[in-house]
Each structure stands twice: as structure tokens, then as C-alpha cells.
Coordinates of C-alpha atoms in Angstrom, one line a residue:
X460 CA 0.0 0.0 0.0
X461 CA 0.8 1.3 1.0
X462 CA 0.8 7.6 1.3
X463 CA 2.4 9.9 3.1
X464 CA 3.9 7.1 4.3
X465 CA 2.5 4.0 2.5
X466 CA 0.5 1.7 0.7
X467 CA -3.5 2.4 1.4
X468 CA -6.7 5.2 0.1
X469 CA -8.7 7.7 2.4
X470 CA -11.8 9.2 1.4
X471 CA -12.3 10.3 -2.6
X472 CA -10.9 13.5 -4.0
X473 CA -13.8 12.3 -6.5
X474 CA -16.8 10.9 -6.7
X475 CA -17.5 7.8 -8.9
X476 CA -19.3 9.9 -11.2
X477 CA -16.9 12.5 -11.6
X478 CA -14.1 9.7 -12.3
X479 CA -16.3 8.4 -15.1
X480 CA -16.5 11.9 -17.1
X481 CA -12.8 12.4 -16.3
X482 CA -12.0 9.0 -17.5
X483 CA -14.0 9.7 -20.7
X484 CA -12.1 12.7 -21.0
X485 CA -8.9 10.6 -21.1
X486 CA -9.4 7.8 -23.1
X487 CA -8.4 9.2 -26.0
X488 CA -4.9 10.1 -25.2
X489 CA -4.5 7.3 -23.3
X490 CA -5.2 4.5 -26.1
X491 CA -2.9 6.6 -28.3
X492 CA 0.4 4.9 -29.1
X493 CA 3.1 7.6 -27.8
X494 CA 6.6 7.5 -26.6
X495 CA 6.5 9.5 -23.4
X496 CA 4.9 8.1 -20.2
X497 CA 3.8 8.9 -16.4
X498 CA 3.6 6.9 -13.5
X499 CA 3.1 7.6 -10.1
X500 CA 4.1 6.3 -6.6
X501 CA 3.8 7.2 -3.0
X502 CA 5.9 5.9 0.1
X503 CA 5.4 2.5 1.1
X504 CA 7.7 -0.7 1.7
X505 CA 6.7 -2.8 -0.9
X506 CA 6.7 0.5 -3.9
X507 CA 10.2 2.3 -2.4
X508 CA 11.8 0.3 -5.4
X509 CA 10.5 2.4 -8.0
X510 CA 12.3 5.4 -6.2
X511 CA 15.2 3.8 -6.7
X512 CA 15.1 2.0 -9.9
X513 CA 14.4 5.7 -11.1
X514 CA 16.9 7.4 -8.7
X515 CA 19.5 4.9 -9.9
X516 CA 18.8 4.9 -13.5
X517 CA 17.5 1.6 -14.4
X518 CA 14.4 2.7 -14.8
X519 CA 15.6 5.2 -17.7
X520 CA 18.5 2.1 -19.0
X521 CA 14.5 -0.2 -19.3
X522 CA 12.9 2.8 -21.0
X523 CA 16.0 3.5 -23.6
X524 CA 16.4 0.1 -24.4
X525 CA 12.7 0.2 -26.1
X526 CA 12.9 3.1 -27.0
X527 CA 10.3 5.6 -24.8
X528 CA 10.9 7.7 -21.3
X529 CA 9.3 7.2 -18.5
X530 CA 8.8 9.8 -15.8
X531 CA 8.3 8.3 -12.4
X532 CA 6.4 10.8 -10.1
X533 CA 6.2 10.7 -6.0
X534 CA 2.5 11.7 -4.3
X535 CA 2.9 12.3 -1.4
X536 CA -1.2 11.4 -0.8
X537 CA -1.7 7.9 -1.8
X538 CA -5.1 8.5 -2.6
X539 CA -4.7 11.7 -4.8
X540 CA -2.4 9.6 -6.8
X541 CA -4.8 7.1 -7.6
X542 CA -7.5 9.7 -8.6
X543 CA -4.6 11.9 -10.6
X544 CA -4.2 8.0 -12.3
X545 CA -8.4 7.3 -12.8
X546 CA -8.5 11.1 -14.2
X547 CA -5.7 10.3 -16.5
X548 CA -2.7 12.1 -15.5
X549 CA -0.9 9.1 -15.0
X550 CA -0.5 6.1 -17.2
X551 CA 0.4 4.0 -14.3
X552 CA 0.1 4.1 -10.5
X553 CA 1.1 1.7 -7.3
X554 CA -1.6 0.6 -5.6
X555 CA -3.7 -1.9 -3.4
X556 CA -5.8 -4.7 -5.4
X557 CA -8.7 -3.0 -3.5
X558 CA -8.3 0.2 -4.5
X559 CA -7.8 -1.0 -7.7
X560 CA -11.5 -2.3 -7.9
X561 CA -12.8 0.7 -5.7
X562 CA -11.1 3.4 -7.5
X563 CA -10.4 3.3 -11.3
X564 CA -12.4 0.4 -11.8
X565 CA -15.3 1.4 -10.1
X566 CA -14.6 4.7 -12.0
X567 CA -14.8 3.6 -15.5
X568 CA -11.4 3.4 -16.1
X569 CA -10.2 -0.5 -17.7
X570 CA -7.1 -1.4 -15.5
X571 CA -4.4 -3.7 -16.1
X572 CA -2.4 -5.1 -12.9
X573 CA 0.8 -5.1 -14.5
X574 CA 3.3 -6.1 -11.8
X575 CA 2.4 -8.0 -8.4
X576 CA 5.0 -7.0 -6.2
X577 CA 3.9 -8.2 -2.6
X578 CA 1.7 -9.0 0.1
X579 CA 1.1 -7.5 2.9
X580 CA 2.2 -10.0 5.3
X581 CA 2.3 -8.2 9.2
X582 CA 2.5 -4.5 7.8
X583 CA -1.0 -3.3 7.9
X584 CA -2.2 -3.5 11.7
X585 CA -5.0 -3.2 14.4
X586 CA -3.2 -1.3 17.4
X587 CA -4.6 -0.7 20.7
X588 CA -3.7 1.8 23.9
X589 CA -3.9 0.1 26.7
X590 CA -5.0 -2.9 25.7
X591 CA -3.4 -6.3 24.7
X592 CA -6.8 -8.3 23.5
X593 CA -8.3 -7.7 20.3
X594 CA -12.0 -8.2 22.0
X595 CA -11.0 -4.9 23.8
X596 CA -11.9 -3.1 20.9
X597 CA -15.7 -3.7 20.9
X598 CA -17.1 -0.3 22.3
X599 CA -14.1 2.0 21.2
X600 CA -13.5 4.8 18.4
X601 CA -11.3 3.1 15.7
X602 CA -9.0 5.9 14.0
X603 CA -8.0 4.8 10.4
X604 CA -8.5 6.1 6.7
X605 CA -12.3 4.6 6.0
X606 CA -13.0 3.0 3.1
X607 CA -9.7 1.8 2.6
X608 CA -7.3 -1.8 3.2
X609 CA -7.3 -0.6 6.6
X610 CA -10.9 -0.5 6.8
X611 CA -11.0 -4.2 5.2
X612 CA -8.5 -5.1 7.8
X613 CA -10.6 -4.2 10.7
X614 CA -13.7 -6.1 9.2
X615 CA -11.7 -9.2 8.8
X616 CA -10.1 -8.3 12.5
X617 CA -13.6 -8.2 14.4
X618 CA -15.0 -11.2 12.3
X619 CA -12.0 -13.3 13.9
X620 CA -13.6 -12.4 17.3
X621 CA -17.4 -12.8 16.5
X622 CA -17.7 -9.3 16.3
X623 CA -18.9 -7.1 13.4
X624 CA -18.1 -2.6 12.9
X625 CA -21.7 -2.4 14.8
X626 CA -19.3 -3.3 17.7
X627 CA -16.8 -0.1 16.8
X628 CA -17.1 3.4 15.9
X629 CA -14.7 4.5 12.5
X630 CA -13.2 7.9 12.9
X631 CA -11.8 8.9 9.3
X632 CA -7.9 10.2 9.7
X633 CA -5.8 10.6 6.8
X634 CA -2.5 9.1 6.8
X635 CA -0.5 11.6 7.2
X636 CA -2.2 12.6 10.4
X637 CA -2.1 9.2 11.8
X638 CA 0.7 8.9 13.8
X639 CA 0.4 12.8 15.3
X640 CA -3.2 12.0 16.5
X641 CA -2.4 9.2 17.9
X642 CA 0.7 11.2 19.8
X643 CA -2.1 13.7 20.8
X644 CA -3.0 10.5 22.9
X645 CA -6.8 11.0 21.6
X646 CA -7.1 7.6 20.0
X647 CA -7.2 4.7 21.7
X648 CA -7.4 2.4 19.0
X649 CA -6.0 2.8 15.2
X650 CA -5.9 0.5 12.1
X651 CA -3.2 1.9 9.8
X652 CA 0.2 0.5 7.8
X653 CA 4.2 0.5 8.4
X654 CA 5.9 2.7 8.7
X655 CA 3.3 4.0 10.6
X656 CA 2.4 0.7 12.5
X657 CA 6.2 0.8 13.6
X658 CA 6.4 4.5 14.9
X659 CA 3.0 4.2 16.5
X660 CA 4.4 0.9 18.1
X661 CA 7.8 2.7 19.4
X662 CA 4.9 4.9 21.8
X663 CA 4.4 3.8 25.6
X664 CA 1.3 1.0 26.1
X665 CA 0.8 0.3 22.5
X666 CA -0.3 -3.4 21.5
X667 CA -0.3 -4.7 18.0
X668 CA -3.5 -6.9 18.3
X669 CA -4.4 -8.2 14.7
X670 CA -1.9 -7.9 11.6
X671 CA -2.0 -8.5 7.9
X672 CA 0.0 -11.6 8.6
X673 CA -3.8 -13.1 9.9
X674 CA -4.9 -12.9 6.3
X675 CA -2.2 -13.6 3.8
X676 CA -2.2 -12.9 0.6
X677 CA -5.5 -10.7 0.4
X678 CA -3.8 -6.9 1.2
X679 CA -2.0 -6.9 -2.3
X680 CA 1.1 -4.3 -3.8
X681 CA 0.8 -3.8 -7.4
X682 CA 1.5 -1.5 -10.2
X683 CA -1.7 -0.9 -12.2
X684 CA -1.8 0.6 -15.9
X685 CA -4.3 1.4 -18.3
X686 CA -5.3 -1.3 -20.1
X687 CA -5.8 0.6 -23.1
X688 CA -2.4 2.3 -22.8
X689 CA -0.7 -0.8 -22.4
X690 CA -2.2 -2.5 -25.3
X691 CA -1.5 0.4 -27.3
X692 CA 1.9 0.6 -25.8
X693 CA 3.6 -2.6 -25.1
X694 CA 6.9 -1.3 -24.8
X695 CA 5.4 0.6 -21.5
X696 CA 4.6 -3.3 -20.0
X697 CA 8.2 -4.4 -21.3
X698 CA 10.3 -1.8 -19.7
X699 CA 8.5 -1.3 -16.2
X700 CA 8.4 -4.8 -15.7
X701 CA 11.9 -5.6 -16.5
X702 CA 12.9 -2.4 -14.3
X703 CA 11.2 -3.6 -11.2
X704 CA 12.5 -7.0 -11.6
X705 CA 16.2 -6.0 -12.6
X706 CA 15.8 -3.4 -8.9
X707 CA 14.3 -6.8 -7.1
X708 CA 17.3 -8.4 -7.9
X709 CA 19.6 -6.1 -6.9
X710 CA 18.0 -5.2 -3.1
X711 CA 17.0 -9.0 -2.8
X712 CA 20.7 -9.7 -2.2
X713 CA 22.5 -9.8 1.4
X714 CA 26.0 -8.0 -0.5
X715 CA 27.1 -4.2 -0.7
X716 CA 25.0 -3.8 -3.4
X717 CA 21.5 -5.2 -2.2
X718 CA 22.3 -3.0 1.3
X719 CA 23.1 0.3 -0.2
X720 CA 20.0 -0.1 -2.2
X721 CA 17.6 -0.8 0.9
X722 CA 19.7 1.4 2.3
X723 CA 19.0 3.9 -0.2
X724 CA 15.0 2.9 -0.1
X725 CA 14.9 3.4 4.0
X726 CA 16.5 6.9 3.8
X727 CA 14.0 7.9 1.4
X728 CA 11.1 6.3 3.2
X729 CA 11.9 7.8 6.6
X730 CA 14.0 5.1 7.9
X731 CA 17.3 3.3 7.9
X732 CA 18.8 -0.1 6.6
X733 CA 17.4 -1.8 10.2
X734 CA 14.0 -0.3 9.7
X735 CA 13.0 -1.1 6.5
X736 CA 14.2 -4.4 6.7
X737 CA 12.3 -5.4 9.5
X738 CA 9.4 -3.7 7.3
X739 CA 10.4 -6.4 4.7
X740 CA 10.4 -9.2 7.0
X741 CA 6.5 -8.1 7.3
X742 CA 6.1 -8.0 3.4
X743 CA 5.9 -10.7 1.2
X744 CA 7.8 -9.7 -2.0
X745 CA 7.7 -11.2 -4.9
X746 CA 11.6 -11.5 -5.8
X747 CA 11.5 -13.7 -8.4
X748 CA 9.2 -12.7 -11.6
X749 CA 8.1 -16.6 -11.4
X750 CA 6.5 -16.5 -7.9
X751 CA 4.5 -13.5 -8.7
X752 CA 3.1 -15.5 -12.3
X753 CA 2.6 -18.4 -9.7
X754 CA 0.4 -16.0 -7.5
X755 CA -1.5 -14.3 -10.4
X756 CA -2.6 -17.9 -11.5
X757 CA -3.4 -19.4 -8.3
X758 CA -6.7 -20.6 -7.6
X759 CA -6.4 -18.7 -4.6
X760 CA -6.5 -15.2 -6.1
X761 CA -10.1 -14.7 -7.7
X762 CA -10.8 -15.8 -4.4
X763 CA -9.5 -13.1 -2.7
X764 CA -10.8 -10.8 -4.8
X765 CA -15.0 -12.1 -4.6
X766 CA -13.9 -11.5 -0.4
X767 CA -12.6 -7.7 -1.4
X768 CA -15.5 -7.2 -3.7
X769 CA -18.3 -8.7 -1.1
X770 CA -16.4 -6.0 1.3
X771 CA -16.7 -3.4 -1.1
X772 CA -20.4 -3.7 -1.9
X773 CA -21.2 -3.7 1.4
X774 CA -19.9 -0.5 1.9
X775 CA -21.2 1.5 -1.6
X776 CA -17.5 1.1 -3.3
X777 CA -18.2 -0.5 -6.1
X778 CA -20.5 2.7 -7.4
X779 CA -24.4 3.7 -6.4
X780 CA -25.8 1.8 -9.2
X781 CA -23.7 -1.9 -8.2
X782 CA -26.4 -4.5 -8.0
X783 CA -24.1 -7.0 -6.4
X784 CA -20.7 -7.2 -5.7
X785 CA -19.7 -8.9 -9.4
X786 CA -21.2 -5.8 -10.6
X787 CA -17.1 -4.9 -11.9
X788 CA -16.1 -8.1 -13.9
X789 CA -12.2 -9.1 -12.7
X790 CA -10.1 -10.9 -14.9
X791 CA -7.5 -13.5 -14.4
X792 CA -5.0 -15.7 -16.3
X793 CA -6.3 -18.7 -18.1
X794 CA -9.4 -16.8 -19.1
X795 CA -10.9 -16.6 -15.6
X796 CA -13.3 -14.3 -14.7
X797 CA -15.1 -13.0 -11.1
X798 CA -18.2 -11.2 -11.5
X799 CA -19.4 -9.4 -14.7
X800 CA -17.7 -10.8 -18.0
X801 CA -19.6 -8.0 -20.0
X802 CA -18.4 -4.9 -17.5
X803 CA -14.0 -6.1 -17.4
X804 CA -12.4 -3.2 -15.6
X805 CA -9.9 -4.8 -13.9
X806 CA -7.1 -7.2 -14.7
X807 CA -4.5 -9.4 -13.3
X808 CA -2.3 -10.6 -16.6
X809 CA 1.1 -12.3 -16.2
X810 CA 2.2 -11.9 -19.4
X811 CA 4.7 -9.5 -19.0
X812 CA 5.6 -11.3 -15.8
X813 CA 6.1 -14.6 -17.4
X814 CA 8.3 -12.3 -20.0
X815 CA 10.6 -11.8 -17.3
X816 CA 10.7 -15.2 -16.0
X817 CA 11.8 -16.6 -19.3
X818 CA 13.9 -13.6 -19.8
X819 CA 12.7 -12.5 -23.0
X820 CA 12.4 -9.1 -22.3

């Protein structure tokens, strides 16, 4: 997720309908085959590598070698850089498979999940003051960014102990005022994501009492890209993913080289080498391009994704006129599908994955 600091969405900068008439507006010059392209990412552990596969160059060596640029933009709001993405001022943005389905796909805007760099696997967490039990939470005000992985995170959270958000109160704080209002020492209890888990965890009488690691696999990293700009565009697909995965090697390695690059990532995150690593021991990256094709066709996934989209139809993401939470058709390698066939807007393909596991790119 991750963001001021990370990987997850708060409320909407716009409104479904708004998205739709700004991602009509964009189409166009989207689908258009071009040479120069935007992506966007914001701080988080598992997307820190595309500051420094641009910082470092590989990301412009991936772009030269077929031919295009690539200009790889920090937002600091992870949600504004999302909707800068659905209203087309991006061609590709990091975010969370449920804001994926909840944002641009919810907004009209056909996305391609290009690149599946993690899991969250411990970084997203339920913390309480006070209180070591997770049952302790029934009756409190719960301080996170609503509507978002954090939200989904409490839901799965209470169900583990019988309980359901009747049994809680959800105060909407952004991100980046997480950590202060929890310093205030207002909050009592807060759902949010490293490295804001770990600074809220360094205060007096804090308890970490549900994490990501609880449900594995379902809080997803990925780099999403228009569908029609890839398509239209394949050399886009080609260099990203061979950038990310040429970065994964590098960091993925216990030698001079693989520290000064997490090195590099932690300074720019907020951190040092020790704290983003123990960030990473909480994520589940994909290293290897084959473990992420592995993921993308496990049976597993579509799965996941019916459990996110039952979560967002409950809760009106999924637009005012979703009958049913298959209302926004997903797609999946080997011609799978969850929900609406006719209505594809979002899409997990492997292909430039597998690309890089064969090492044809």
C-alpha cells in the first residue's frame, strides 16, 4: 500500500461519477500509441523500489532500451495519486488490489495489474492503547483512513472475534495525520500501515493486536496501468516490468549492493537499513518474476478478490448503481473471470511477468 507514508486510500478526491466523465475525457490520449509516459508512486515498503530503480537509473537504461521515457512521479497522498491516475494524469500508478476495484475500476477506467510486487504479510495492523486483546476493541472509536485496506482489515479483525463494525465506531484520519493523532494520545485504538504501524508501536502502552499476517495474501502491492495504454503501448509493459524486476534483484541480495539499495529505499522512506528491513520481514515480496506469475494464477487469487469485492459492496464502493458485488467483472489468467464478464475493468495478466521469468524481455 501502501501515502504519506504507505500503501492504502482515504476518502475520494472524487466521486464515482466524476471519475467516469474524467476517465472519458482521457481515453483518448490514453489509447494513443506515444513514446512518453507517467507513472506515479507514494511511500510505502513494498513500492520504495520504484524510487530507486528511477533514482539509480535503471528505470531510464529499461525505457532507452525500447525506446520511450518514463517519468516516475512521488505523491505524497496515496489516494490523490490514484485519482490523478483514474482522471488520467498518469499512465500508471502503485496501488492496493482493492483500490484498484474501488477506484479506477469502479470509476470507468479498464485497469491492467501489470506487476504484483507483494503482500502484505504483518504491515498493515490493528493497534490498541492500553489494551493487549483484540475483543477490547468492541465499544471504542477506531482511527483509520475509512473505506480503505485498513478499513478491510478491521472487518476481517472483528469477524476473527465474533464481532462485526456495529461493535466499533470509524473515525476517518488521513494518513498523514495518523501517527500525530495518535501522539495527541486521543485515539485509543487505530488500524493503519508501516511505517506508521512501527512509529505508532515505538509509543508507551501500545499493543499490536491483529496484523496483515492473519490474512495472507488478500492486502496486495501492485503496479496498475491502463489497459488501453498498455495494449496500445507494449513497450510501457516491457520496460516497467523488466525495471522492477532488474531493482528486485539487486535489493533481494545480502551483499554491498543489495544493502546500499535498501539502504537507499529506508533513507528515502523515513527510515534506515534496520528499519526497512524489519518492514520487509512483514512483506511478502515477490523477488522472483516466477513466484508473482505463480500468484497471479493461483486458484487462490479470484478468491481473494469475490472477499474484497463482497467487502466493497457492502460499503457502496463499487458505485451507487452496483447491484451485487460482481457488478465490476475481474479478470485473471487462463481466461478466468469474477463477477461481470460483459463490465471487465480490472485485470491481473502475467504476461509481461512470465516475460521476465523466461527472460525474453
Amino acid at each position: 500500500m501502501t501515502v504519506t507514508a504507505s500503501n492504502r486510500p482515504n476518502t475520494r478526491v472524487f466521486g464515482p461519477a466524476v471519475l467516469l466523465l474524467l476517465a472519458a475525457l482521457s481515453v483518448s490520449g490514453n489509447a494513443l500509441a506515444k513514446d512518453q509516459f507517467r507513472i506515479a508512486w507514494s511511500i510505502y515498503v513494498g513500492w520504495m523500489p520504484w524510487d530507486y530503480a528511477a533514482e539509480s537509473g535503471i528505470v531510464k537504461k529499461w525505457a532507452d532500451k525500447y525506446g520511450i521515457e518514463i517519468d516516475v512521479v512521488q505523491i505524497n497522498d496515496y489516494v490523490e495519486s490514484i485519482n490523478q491516475y483514474t482522471a488520467g494524469a498518469f499512465d500508471g500508478c502503485v496501488m492496493t488490489n482493492m483500490d484498484a476495484l474501488t477506484i479506477p475500476a469502479a470509476g470507468g477506467v479498464d485497469s491492467t495489474a501489470l506487476i504484483i510486487g507483494d503482500f502484505s504479510n504483518g504491515n498493515d495492523a490493528v493497534i490498541l492503547r492500553d489494551k493487549a486483546e483484540l475483543a477490547e476493541i468492541a465499544g471504542q472509536k477506531v482511527n483509520l483512513v475509512e473505506l480503505s485496506v485498513s478499513h478491510y482489515l478491521l472487518a476481517r479483525a472483528l469477524a476473527s472475534v465474533g464481532l462485526t463494525e456495529r461493535a466499533v465506531t470509524v473515525v476517518n484520519t488521513s494518513d498523514a495525520d495518523m501517527v500525530s493523532a495518535f501522539a495527541s494520545g486521543g485515539p485509543t485504538a487505530v488500524v493503519t500501515w508501516n511505517p506508521l504501524v512501527s512509529e505508532i508501536l515505538a509509543m508507551p502502552n501500545t499493543n499490536k493486536v491483529f496484523d496483515s499476517s492473519r490474512i495472507p495474501g488478500e492486502i496486495i502491492d501492485l503496479m496498475v496501468v491502463n489497459t488501453e495504454t498498455l495494449k496500445a503501448n507494449p513497450a510501457l509493459g516491457k520496460a516497467l516490468v523488466g525495471a522492477w524486476y532488474e531493482t528486485m534483484s539487486i535489493m533481494s541480495k545480502d551483499d554491498e549492493a543489495g544493502r546500499a539499495a535498501r539502504t537507499a529505499m529506508g533513507k528515502a522512506s523515513g527510515t534506515d537499513l534496520a528499519g526497512y528491513d524489519a518492514q520487509l520481514a512483514s512483506t511478502k515480496m515477490f523477488f522472483e518474476p516466477a513466484e508473482a506469475v505463480a500468484f497471479a494464477k493461483s486458484e487462490q487469487l479470484p478468491l481473494t478478490m469475490e472477499e474484497v469485492a463482497s467487502f466493497s459492496f457492502d460499503h457502496g464502493l463499487l458505485g451507487e448503481g452496483a447491484p451485487n458485488p460482481g457488478f465490476i467483472g475481474v479478470a485473471f489468467p487462463g481466461e478466468r473471470y469474477f463477477g461481470d464478464d460483459g463490465n471487465l475493468k480490472l485485470r491481473f495478466d502475467a504476461g509481461f511477468m512470465q516475460m521476465a521469468a523466461d527472460g525474453a524481455l
